Coordinates of N, CA and C in Angstrom, one line a residue:
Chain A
X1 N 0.8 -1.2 0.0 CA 0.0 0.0 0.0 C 0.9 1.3 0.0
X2 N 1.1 1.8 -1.1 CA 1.9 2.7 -1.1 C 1.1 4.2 -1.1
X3 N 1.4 4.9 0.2 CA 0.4 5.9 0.5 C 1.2 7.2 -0.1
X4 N 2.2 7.2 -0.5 CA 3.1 8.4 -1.2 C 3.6 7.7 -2.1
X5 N 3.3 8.3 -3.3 CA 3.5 8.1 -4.9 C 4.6 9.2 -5.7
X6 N 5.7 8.7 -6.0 CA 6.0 9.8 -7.2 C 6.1 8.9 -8.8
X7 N 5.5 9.5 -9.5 CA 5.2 8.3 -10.5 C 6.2 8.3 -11.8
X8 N 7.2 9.5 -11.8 CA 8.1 9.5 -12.7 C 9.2 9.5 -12.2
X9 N 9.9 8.2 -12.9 CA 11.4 7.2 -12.3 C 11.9 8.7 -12.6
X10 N 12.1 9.4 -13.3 CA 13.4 10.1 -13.7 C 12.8 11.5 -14.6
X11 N 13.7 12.3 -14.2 CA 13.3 13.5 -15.2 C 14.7 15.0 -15.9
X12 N 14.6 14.6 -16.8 CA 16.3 15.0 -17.7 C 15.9 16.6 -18.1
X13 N 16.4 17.7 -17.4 CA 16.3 18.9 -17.6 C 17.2 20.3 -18.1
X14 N 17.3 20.9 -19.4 CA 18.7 21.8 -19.4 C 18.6 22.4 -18.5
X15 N 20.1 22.8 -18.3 CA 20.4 23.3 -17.0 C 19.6 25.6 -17.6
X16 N 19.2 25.6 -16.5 CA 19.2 27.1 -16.4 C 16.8 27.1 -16.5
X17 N 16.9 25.8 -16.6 CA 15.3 25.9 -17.5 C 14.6 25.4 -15.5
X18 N 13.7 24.9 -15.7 CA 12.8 24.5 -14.6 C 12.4 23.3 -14.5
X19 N 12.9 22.7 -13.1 CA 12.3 21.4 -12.9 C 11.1 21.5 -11.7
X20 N 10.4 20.1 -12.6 CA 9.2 20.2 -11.8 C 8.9 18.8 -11.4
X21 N 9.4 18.4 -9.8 CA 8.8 17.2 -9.9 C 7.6 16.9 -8.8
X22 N 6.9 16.3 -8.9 CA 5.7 15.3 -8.7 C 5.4 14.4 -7.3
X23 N 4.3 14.6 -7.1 CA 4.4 13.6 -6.0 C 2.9 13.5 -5.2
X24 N 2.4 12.6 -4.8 CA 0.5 12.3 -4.5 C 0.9 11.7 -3.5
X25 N -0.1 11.7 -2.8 CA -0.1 11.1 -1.8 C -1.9 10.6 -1.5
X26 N -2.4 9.3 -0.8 CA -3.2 9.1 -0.6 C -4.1 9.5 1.0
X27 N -2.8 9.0 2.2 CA -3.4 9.5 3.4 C -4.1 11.0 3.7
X28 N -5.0 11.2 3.7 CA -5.6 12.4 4.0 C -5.4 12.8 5.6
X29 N -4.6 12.3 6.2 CA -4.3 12.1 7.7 C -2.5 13.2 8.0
X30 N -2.0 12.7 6.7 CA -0.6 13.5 6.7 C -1.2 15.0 6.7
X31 N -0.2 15.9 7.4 CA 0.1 17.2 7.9 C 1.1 17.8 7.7
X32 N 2.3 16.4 7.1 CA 3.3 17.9 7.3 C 4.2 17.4 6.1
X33 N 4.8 17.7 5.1 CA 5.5 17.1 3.8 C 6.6 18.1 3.7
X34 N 7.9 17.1 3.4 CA 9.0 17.4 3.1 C 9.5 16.8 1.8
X35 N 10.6 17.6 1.3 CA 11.4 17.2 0.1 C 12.9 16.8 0.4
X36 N 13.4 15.2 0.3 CA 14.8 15.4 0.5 C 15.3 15.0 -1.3
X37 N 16.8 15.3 -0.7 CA 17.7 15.1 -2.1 C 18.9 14.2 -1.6
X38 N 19.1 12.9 -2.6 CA 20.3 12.1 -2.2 C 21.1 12.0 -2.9
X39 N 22.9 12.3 -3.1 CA 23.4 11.7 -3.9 C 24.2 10.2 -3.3
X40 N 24.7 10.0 -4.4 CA 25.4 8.8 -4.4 C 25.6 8.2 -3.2
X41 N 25.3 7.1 -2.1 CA 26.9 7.0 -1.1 C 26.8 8.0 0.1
X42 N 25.4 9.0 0.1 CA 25.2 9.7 1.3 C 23.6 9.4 1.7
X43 N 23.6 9.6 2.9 CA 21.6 10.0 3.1 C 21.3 10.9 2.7
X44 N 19.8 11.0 2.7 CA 19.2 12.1 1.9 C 19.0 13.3 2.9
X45 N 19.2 14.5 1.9 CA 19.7 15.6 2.7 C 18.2 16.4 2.5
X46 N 17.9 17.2 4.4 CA 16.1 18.0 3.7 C 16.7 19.0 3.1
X47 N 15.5 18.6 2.3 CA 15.3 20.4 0.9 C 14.5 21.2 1.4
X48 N 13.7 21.3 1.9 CA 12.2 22.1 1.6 C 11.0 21.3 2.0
X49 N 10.3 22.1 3.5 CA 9.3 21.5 3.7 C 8.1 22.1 3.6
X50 N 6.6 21.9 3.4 CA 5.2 22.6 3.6 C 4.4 21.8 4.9
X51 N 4.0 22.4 6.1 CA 2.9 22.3 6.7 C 1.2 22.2 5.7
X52 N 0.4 21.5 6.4 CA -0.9 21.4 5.8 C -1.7 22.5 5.7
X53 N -1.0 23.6 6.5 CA -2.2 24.6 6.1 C -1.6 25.8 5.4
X54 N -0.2 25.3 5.1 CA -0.2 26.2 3.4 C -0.4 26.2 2.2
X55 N 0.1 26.4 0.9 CA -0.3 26.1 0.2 C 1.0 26.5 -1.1
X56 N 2.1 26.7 0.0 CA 3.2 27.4 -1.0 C 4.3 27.4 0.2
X57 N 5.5 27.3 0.2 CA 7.0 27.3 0.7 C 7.8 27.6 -0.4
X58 N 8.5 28.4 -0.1 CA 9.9 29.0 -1.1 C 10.9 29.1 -0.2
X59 N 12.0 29.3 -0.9 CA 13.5 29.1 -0.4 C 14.3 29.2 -1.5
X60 N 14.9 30.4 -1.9 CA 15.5 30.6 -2.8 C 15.0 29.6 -4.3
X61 N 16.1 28.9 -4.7 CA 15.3 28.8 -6.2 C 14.5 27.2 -5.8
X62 N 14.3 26.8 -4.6 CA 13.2 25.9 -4.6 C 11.9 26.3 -3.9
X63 N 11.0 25.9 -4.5 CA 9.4 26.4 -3.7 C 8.7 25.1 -4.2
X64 N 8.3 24.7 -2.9 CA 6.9 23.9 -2.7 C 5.4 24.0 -2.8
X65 N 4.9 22.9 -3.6 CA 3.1 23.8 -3.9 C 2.7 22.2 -2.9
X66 N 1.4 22.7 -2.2 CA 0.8 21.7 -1.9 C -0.8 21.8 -2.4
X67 N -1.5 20.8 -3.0 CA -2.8 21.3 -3.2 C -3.3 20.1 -2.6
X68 N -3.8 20.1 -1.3 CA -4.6 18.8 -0.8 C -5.9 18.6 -1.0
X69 N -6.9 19.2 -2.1 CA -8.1 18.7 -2.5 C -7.6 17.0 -3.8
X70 N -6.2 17.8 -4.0 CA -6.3 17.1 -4.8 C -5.1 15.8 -4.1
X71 N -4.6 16.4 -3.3 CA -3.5 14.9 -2.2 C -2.2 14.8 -3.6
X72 N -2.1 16.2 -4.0 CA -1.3 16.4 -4.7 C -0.1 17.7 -4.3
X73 N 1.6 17.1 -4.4 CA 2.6 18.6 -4.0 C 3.5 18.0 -5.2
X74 N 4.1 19.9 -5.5 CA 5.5 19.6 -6.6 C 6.6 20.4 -5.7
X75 N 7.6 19.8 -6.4 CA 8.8 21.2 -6.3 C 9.3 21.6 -7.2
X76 N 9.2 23.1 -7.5 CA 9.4 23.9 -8.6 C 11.3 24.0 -8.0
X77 N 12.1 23.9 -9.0 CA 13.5 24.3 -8.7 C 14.0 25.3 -10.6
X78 N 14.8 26.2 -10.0 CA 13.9 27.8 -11.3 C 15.6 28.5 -10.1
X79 N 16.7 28.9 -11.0 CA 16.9 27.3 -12.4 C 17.4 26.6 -12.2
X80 N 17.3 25.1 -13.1 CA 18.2 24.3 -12.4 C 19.9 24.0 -12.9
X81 N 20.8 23.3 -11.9 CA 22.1 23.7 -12.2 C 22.5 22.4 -11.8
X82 N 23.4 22.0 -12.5 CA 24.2 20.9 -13.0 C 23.7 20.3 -11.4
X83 N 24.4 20.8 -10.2 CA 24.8 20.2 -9.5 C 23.5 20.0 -8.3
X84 N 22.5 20.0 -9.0 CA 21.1 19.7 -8.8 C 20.7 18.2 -9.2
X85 N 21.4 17.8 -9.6 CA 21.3 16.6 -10.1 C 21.3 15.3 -8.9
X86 N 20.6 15.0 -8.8 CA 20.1 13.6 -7.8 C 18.9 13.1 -7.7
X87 N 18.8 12.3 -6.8 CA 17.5 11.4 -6.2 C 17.0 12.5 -5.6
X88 N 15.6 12.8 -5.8 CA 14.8 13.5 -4.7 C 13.7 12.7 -4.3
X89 N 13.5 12.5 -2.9 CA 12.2 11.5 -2.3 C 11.4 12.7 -2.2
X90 N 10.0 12.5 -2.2 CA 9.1 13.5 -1.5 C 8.5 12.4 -0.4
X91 N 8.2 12.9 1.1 CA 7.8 12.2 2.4 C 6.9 12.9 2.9
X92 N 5.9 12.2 3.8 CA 5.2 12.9 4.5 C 4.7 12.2 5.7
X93 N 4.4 13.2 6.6 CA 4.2 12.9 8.4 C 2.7 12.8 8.7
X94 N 2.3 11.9 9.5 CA 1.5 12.4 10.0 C 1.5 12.5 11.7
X95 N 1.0 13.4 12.1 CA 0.9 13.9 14.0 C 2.5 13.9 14.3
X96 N 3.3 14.3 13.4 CA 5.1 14.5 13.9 C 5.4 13.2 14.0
X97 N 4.7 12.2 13.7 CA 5.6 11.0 13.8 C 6.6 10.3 12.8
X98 N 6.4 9.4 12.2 CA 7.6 8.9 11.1 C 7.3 9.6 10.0
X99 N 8.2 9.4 9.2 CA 8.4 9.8 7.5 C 7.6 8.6 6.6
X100 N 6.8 8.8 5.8 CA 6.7 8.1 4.5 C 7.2 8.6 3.5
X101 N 8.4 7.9 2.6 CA 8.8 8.5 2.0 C 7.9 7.7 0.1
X102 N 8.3 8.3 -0.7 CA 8.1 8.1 -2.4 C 8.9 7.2 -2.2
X103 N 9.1 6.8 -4.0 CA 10.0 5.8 -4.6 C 11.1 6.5 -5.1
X104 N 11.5 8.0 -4.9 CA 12.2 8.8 -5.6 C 11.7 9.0 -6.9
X105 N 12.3 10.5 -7.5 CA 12.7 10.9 -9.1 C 14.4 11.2 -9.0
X106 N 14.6 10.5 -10.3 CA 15.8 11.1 -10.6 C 15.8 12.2 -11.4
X107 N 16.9 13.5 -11.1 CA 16.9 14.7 -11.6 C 18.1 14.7 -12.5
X108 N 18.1 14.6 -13.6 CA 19.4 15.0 -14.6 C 19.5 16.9 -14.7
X109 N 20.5 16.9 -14.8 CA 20.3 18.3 -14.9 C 21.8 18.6 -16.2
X110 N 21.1 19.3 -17.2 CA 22.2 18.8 -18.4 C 22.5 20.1 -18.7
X111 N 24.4 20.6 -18.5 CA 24.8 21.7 -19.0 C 24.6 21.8 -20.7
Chain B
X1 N 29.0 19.2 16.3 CA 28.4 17.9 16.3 C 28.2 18.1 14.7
X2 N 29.0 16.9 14.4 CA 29.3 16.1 13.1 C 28.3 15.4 12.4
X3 N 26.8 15.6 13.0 CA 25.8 14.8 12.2 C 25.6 13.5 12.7
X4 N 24.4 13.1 12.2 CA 24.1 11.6 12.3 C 25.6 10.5 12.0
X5 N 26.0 9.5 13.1 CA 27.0 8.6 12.5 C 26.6 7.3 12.3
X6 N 27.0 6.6 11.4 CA 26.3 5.2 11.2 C 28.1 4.2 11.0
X7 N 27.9 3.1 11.6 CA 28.6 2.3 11.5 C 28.7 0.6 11.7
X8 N 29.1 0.0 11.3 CA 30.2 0.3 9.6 C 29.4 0.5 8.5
X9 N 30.4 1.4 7.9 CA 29.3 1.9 6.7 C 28.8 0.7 5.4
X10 N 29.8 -0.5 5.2 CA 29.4 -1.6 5.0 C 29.8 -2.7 5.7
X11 N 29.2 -3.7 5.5 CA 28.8 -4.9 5.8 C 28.6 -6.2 4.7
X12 N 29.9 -7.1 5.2 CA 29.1 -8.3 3.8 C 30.0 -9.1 4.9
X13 N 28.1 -10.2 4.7 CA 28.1 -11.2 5.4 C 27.8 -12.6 4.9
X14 N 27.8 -13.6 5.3 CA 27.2 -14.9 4.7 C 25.9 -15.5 5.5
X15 N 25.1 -15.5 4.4 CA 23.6 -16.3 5.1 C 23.9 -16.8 6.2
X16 N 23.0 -16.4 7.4 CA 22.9 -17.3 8.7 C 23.5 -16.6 9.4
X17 N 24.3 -15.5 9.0 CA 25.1 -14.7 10.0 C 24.3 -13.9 11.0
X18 N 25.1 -13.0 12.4 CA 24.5 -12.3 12.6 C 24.9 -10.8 12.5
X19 N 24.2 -10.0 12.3 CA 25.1 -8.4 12.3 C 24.5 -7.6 12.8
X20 N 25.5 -6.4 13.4 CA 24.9 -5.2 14.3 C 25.2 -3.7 13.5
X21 N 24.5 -3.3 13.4 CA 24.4 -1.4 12.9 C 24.3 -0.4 14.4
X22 N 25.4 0.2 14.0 CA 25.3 1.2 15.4 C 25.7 2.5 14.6
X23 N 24.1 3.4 15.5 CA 24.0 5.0 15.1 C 24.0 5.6 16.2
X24 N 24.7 6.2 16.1 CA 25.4 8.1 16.8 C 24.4 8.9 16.6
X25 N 23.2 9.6 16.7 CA 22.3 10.3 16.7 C 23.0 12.1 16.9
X26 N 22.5 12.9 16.5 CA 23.0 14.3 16.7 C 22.8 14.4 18.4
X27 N 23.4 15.1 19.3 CA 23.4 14.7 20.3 C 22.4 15.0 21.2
X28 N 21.8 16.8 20.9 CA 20.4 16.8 21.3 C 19.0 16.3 21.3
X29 N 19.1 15.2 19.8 CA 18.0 14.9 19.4 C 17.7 13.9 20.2
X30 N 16.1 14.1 20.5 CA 15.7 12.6 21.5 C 14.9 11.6 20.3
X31 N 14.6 12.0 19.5 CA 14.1 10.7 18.4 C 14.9 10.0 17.5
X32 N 15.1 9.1 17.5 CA 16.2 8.2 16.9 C 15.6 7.3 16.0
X33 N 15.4 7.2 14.4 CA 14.5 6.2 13.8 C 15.7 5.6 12.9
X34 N 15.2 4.0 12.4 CA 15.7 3.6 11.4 C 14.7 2.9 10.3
X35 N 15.7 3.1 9.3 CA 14.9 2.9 8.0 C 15.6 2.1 7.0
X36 N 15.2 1.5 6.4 CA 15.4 0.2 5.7 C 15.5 0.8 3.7
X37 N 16.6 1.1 2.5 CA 16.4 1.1 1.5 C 17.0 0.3 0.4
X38 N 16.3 -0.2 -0.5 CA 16.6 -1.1 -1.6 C 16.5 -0.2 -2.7
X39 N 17.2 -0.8 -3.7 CA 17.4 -0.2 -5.0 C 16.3 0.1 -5.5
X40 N 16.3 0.9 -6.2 CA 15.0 1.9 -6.6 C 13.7 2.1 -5.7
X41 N 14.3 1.8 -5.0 CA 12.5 2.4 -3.7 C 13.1 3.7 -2.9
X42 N 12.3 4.1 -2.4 CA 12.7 4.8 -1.2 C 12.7 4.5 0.1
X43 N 13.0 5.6 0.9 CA 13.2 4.6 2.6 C 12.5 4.0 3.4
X44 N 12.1 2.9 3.8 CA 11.3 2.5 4.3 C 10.9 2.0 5.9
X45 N 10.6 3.0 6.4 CA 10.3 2.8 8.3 C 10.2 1.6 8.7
X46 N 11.3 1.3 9.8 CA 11.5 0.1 10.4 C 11.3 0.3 12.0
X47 N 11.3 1.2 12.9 CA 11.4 1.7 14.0 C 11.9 2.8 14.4
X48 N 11.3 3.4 15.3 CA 11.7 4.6 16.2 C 11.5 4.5 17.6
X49 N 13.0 5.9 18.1 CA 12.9 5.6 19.4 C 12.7 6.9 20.1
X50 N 12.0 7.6 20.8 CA 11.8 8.9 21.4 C 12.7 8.8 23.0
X51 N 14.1 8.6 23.2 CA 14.9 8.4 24.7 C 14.9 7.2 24.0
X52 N 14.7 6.3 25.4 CA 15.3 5.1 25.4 C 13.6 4.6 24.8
X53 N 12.7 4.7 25.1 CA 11.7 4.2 24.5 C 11.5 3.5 23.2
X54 N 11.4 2.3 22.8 CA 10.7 2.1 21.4 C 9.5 2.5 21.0
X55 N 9.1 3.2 20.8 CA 8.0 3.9 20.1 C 7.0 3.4 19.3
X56 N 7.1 2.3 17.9 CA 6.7 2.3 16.7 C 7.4 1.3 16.3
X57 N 6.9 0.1 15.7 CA 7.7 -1.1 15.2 C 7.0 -1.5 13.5
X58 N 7.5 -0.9 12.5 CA 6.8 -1.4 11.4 C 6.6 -3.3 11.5
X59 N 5.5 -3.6 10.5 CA 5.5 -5.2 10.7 C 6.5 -5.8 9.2
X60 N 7.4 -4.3 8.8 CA 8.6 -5.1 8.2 C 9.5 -5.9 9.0
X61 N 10.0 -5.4 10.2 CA 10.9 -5.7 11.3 C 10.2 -7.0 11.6
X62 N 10.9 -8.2 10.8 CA 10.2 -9.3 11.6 C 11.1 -10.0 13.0
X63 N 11.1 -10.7 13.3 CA 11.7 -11.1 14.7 C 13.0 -11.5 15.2
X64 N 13.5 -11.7 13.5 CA 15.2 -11.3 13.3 C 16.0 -10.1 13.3
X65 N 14.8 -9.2 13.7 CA 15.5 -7.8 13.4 C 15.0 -7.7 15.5
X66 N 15.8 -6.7 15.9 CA 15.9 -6.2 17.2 C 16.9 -4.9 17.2
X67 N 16.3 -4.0 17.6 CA 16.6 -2.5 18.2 C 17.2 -2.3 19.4
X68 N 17.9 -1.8 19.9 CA 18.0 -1.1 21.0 C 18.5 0.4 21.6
X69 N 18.1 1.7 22.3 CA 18.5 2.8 22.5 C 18.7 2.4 23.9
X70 N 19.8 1.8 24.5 CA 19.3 1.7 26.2 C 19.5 3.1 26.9
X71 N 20.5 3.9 26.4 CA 20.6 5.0 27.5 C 19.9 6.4 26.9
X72 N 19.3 5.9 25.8 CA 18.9 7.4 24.9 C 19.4 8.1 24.4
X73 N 21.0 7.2 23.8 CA 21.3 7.9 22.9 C 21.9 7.2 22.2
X74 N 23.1 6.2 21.5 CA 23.0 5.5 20.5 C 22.3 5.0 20.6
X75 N 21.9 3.9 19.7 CA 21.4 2.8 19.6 C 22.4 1.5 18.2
X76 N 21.8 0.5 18.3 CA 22.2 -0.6 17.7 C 21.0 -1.4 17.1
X77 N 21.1 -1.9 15.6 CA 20.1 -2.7 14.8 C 20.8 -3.9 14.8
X78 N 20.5 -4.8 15.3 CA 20.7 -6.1 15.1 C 20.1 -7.4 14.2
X79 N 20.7 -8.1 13.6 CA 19.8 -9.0 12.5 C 20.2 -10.1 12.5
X80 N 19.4 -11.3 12.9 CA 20.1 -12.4 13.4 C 19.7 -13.4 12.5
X81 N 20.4 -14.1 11.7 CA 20.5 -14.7 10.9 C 20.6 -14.6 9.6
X82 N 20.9 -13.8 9.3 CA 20.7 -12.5 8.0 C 20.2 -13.6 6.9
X83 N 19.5 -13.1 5.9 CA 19.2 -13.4 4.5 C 19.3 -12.5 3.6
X84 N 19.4 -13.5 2.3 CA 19.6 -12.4 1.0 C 18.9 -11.2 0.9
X85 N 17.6 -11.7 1.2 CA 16.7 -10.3 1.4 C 16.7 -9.3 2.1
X86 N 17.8 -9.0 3.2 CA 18.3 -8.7 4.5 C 19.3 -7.4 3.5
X87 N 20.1 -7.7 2.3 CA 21.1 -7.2 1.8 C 20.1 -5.8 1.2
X88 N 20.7 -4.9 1.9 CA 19.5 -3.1 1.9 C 20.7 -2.1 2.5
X89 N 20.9 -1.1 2.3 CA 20.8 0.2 3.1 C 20.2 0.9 4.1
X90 N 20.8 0.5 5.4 CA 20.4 0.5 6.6 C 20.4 2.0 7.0
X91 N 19.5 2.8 7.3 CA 19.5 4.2 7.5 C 18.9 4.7 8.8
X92 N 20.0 5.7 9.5 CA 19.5 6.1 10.7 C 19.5 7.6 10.5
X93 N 18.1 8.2 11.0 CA 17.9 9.4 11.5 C 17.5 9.9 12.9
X94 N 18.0 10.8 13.2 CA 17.4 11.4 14.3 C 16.8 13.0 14.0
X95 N 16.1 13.0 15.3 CA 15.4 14.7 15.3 C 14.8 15.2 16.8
X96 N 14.2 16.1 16.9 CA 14.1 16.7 17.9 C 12.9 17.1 17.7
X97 N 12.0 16.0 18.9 CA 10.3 16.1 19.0 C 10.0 17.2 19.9
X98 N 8.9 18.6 19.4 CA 8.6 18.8 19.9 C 7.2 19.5 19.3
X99 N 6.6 20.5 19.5 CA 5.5 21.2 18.9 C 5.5 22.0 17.3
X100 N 6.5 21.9 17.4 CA 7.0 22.7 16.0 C 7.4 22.1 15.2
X101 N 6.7 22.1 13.9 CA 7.2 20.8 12.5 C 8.7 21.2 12.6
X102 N 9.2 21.8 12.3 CA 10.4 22.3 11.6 C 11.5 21.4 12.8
X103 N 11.1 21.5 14.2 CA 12.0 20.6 14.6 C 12.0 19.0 14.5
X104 N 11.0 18.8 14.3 CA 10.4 17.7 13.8 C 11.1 17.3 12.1
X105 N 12.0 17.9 11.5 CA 12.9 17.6 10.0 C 14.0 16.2 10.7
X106 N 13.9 14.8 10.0 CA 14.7 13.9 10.4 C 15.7 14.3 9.9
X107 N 17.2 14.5 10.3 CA 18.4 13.9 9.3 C 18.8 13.2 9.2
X108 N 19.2 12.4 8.6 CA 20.2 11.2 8.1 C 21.7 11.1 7.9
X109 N 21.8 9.8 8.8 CA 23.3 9.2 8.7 C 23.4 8.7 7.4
X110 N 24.9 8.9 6.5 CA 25.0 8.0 5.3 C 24.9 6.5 5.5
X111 N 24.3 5.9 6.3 CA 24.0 4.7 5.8 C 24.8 3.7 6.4
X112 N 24.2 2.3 6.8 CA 25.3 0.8 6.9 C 24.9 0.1 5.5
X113 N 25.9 0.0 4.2 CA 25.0 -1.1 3.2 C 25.2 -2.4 3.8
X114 N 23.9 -3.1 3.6 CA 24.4 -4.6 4.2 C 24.6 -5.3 2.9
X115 N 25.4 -6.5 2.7 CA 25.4 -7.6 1.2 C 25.6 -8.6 2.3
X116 N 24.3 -9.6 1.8 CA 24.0 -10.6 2.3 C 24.5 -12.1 1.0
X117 N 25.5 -12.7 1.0 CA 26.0 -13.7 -0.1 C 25.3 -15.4 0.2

């Protein structure tokens, strides 16, 4: 039962342009969603998180959308740069307790 | 403070063996979780510890697997008898539970890989 979905393995972007990646979730119980980023040979480092009763997070060139009618968040990254390139999980909490995380996307990011 | 520590960062063992993962938690944090990842998935909740307390036991963790935080601050994953299916990226985070999401953000240790032969 996979209650956090990101449904694209991978996503190949020129560097300077906008990535946008994806992610659903089914529990209508989660409250609180984060974005991590992994490379190679390390744990995944947090990016950017949204509480449930926003509907937007920014942070320099990453911003978070959450739209929970629809149990749907992206992350906009504007622009992206080579060294943007990794695994990003999107995860989410519910009541501050554990993480559920996705399956990952992978981010190419092409000079 | 150097971050989550995980150790040894690998592991390769032979069927039937037994092995231990020990994480160093950031030193203030009282929540201590581990998580389990295979190739192309993402991480997958195995346990957490708030102090010395076990908290939360996914029904991945079957009865070969065993936890421990005794004094509330490392802890040790233990897997007794390992199997091929056992061979994953053993991941520890900790954080610091309190009212406020933001202290509530896990971080992560790079990892124990296990290779089970």
């Amino acid at each position: 039962d996979q209650q956090v979905k990101q449904n694209s393995p991978s996503l190949s972007v020129q560097e300077g342009r906008i990535s946008i990646l994806n992610c659903d979730y089914t529990n209508s119980m989660f409250d609180y969603f984060l974005w991590y980023k992994k490379y190679p040979a390390e744990g995944p480092t947090f990016l950017i998180s949204i509480s449930s009763i926003k509907d937007k997070n920014e942070d320099g060139r990453f911003t978070v959308f959450l739209n929970k009618s629809a149990k749907h968040l992206s992350l906009h990254i504007v622009p992206s740069q080579p060294g943007d390139s990794a695994v990003y999980f999107c995860a989410a909490m519910e009541y501050g307790n554990k993480l559920v995380f996705g399956a990952g996307t992978i981010l190419r990011v092409k000079s | 403070d150097t971050g989550v520590s995980q150790d040894p960062r690998h592991k390769i063992t032979k069927r039937g063996q037994n092995v231990t993962f020990r994480c160093d938690p950031i030193s203030e944090h009282n929540r201590l979780y581990w998580y389990r990842q295979t190739l192309g998935q993402g991480p997958e909740f195995l346990t957490y510890f708030q102090n010395e307390a076990q908290l939360e036991k996914s029904r991945l963790l079957s009865d070969r697997f065993s936890a421990e935080r005794p004094k509330g601050s490392f802890s040790t994953l233990e897997i007794q008898r390992t199997e091929q299916g056992d061979s994953a990226m053993y991941l520890c985070a900790s954080s610091l539970s309190s009212g406020s999401y933001g202290a509530n953000v896990l971080t992560f240790g790079a990892g124990s890989r296990l290779t089970v032969l």
